[in-house]
XYZ file of C-alpha atoms in Angstrom:
257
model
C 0.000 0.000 0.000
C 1.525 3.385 -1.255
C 0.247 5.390 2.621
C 2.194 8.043 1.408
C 0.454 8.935 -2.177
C -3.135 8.569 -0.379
C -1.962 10.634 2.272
C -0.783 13.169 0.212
C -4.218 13.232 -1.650
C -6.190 13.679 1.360
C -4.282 16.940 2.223
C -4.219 18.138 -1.177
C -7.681 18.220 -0.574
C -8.130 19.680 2.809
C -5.732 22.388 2.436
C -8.091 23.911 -0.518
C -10.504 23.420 2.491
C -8.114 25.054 4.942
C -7.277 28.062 3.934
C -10.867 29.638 3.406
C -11.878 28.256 7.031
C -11.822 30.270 10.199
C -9.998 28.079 11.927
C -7.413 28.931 10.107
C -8.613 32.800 10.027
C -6.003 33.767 6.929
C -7.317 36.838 6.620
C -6.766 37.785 10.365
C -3.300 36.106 10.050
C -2.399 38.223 7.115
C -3.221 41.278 9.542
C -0.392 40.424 11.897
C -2.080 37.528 14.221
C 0.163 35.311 15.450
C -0.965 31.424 14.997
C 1.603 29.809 17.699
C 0.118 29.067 21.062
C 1.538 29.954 24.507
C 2.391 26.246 25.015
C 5.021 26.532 22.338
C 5.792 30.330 22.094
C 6.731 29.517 26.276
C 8.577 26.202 25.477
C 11.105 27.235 22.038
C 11.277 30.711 23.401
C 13.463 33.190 21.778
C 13.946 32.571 17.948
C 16.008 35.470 17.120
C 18.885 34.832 14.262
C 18.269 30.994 14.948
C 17.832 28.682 11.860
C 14.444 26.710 12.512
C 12.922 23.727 10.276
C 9.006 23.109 10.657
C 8.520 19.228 9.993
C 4.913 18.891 8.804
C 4.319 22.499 8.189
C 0.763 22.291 6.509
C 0.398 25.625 4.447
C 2.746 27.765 6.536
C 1.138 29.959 9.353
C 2.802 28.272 11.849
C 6.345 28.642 10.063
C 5.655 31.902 9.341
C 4.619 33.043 12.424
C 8.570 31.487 14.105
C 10.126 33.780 10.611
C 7.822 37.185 12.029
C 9.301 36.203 15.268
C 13.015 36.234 13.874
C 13.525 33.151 12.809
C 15.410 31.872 9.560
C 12.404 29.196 8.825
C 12.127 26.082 7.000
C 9.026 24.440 6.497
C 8.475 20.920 4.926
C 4.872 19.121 4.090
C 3.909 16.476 2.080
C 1.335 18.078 0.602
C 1.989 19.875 -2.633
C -1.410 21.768 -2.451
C -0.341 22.809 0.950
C 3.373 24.050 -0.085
C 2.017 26.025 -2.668
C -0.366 27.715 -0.627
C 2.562 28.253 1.781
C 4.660 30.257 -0.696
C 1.958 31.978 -2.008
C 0.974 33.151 1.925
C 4.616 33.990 2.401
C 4.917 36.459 -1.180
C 2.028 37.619 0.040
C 3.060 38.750 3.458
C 7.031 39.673 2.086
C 8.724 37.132 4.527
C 11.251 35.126 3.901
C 10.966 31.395 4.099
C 11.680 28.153 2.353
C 9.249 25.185 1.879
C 10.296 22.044 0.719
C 7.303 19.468 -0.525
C 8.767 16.066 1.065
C 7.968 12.869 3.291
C 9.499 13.985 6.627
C 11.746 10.254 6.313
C 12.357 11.162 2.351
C 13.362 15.148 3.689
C 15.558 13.397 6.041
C 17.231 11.105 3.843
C 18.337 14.061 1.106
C 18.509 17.328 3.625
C 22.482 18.088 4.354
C 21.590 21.204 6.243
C 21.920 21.825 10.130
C 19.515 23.966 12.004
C 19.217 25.460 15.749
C 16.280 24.090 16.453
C 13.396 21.751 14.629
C 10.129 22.033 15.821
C 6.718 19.934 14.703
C 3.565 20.326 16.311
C -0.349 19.298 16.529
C -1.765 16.329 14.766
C 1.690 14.960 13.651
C 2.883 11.604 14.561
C -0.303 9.400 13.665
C 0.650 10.214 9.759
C 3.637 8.418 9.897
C 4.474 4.326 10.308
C 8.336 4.615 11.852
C 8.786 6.922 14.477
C 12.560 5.787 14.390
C 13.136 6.958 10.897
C 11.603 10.518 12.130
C 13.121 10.802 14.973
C 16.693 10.041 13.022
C 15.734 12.784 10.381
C 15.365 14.960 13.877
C 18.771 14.091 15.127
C 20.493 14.438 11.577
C 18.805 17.784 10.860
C 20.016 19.673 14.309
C 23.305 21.390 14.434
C 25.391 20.214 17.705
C 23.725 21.241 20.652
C 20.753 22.152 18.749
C 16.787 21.903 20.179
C 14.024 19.318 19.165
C 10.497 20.900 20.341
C 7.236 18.605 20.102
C 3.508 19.502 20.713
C 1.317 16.800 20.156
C -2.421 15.690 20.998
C -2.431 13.187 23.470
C -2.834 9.387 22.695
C -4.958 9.168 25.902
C -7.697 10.732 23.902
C -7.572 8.694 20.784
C -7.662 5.629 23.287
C -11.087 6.316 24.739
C -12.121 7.195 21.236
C -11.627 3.964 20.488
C -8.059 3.384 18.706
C -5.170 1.602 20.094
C -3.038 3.335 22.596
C -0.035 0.938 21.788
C 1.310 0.638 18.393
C 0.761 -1.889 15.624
C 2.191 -2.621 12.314
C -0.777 -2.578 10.777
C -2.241 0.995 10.534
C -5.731 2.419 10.780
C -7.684 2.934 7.052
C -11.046 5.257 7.452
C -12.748 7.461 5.149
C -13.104 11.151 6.682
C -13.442 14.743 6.452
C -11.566 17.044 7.563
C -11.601 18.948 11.164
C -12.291 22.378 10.262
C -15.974 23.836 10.517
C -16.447 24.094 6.709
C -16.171 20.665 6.118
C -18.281 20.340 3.454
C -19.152 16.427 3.805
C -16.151 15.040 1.406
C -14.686 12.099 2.814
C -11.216 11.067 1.820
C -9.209 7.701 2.928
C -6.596 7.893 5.459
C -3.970 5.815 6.241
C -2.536 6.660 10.155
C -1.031 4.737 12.797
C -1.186 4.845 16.677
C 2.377 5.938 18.882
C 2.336 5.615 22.736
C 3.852 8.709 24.500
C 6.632 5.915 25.331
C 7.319 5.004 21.656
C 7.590 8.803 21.187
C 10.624 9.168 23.775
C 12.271 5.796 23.207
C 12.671 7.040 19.529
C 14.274 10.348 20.366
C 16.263 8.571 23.256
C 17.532 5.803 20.436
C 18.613 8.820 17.741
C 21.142 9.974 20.433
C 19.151 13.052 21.470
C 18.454 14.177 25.289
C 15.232 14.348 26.393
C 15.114 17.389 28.706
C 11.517 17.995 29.333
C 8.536 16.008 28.847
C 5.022 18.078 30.124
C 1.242 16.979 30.220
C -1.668 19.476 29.528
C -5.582 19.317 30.538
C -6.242 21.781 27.959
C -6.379 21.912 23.831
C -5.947 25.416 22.007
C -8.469 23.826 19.443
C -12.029 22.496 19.636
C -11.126 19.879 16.944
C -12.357 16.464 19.313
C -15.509 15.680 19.936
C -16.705 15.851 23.663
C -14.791 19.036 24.300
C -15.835 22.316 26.601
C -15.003 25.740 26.723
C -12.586 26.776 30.205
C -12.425 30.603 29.741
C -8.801 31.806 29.564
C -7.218 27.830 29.521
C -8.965 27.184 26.545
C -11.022 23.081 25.858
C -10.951 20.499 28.028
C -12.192 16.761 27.971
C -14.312 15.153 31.545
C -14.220 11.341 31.889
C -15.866 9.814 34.887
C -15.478 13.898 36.277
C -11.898 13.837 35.598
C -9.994 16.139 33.279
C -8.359 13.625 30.167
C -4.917 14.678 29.410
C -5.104 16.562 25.596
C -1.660 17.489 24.810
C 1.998 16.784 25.710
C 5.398 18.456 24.608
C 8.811 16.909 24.357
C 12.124 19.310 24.551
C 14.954 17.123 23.302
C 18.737 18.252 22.865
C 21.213 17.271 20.373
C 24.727 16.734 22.365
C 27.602 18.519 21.956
């Protein structure tokens, strides 16, 4: 099964979707908004004059928003709908940025550049099969020293949604829409595979980086899961049996000197 070429299809298609939504709010992003959260903005911190590569960029805001910030940005997706978008949102704004269309593995086996830090975030992991290939195109891509920063929806969630918390070699096939609110009822298949907050870490352990921090969160910047309720000022959170589910969970990582 070619995962990757159906994959790519199904974001072709949702970033045409995407980028006229207001979840995505372009319109306020072209106005200056920034479209990085204070879970990340807090973790990465000061971006200034550092080189930074976006792994799974989507169409760009998030990439764009490190470059306003001071960052020297790269941004690679596998989408080619969703790179194109990106460069046209970038001429558009006058920043300067590069985007690559690539598999994060295939990115990682041709990329010879080294960068300060490399930073993926939101919705991620389940779109690829070998977190050990990833976490190696991590390690490879970070100058010495250099900062690995994750932001991920928790696998706790997907688990009492009814997928497997553990991982399997055989990966998950369903025929969906998209999350944003004008989904307009098109389904497309998607191949995507369940990784345990353990598999996550092991991976990053085994690619010779140093895991540093590892933090839990109640609360989701997005109202993109069923189930979920408004906590003014912390943003959505998730009840099970009148306890809070964990939503999200960030990894800082450190390549060694």
């Amino acid at each position: 099964m070619d995962y990757l070429s159906i994959n790519k299809e199904a974001w072709d298609k949702r970033t045409k979707i995407h980028v006229k939504s207001e979840f995505y709010d372009v319109a306020s992003f072209k106005k200056g908004k920034c479209s990085l959260n204070p879970i990340e903005l807090k973790q990465v911190g000061d971006v200034r004059g550092k080189s930074l590569l976006h792994l799974q960029c989507h169409f760009g805001q998030d990439t764009l928003s490190w470059a306003r910030l001071g960052a020297e940005v790269t941004g690679v997706d596998l989408s080619a709908d969703a790179i194109e978008q990106a460069n046209l949102l970038k001429q558009s704004l006058g920043l300067t940025a590069e985007f690559v269309e690539s598999d994060v593995v295939q990115f990682g086996r041709e990329n010879k550049r080294q960068f300060d830090i490399v930073f993926t975030s939101y919705g991620v992991l389940c779109w690829l099969s070998n977190l050990v290939d990833w976490a190696q195109t991590i390690a490879n891509s970070l100058k010495s020293g250099g900062e690995f920063h994750l932001v991920e929806f928790h696998p706790v969630y997907e688990l009492l949604s009814g997928y497997s918390y553990f991982p399997s070699n055989e990966p998950d096939i369903e025929n969906e829409g998209t999350y944003t609110e004008n989904c307009d009822g098109t389904e497309s298949t998607v191949v995507t595979w369940s990784h345990s907050v353990s598999e996550v870490i092991s991976a990053l352990i085994s690619a010779g980086l140093t895991v540093e921090s590892f933090c839990e969160y109640p609360y989701s910047p997005y109202k993109c899961f069923d189930g979920l309720e408004l906590v003014p000022d912390l943003g959505y959170q998730l009840l099970h049996k009148g306890q809070q589910v964990p939503l999200l969970y960030s990894v800082k990582a450190r390549k060694s000197v």
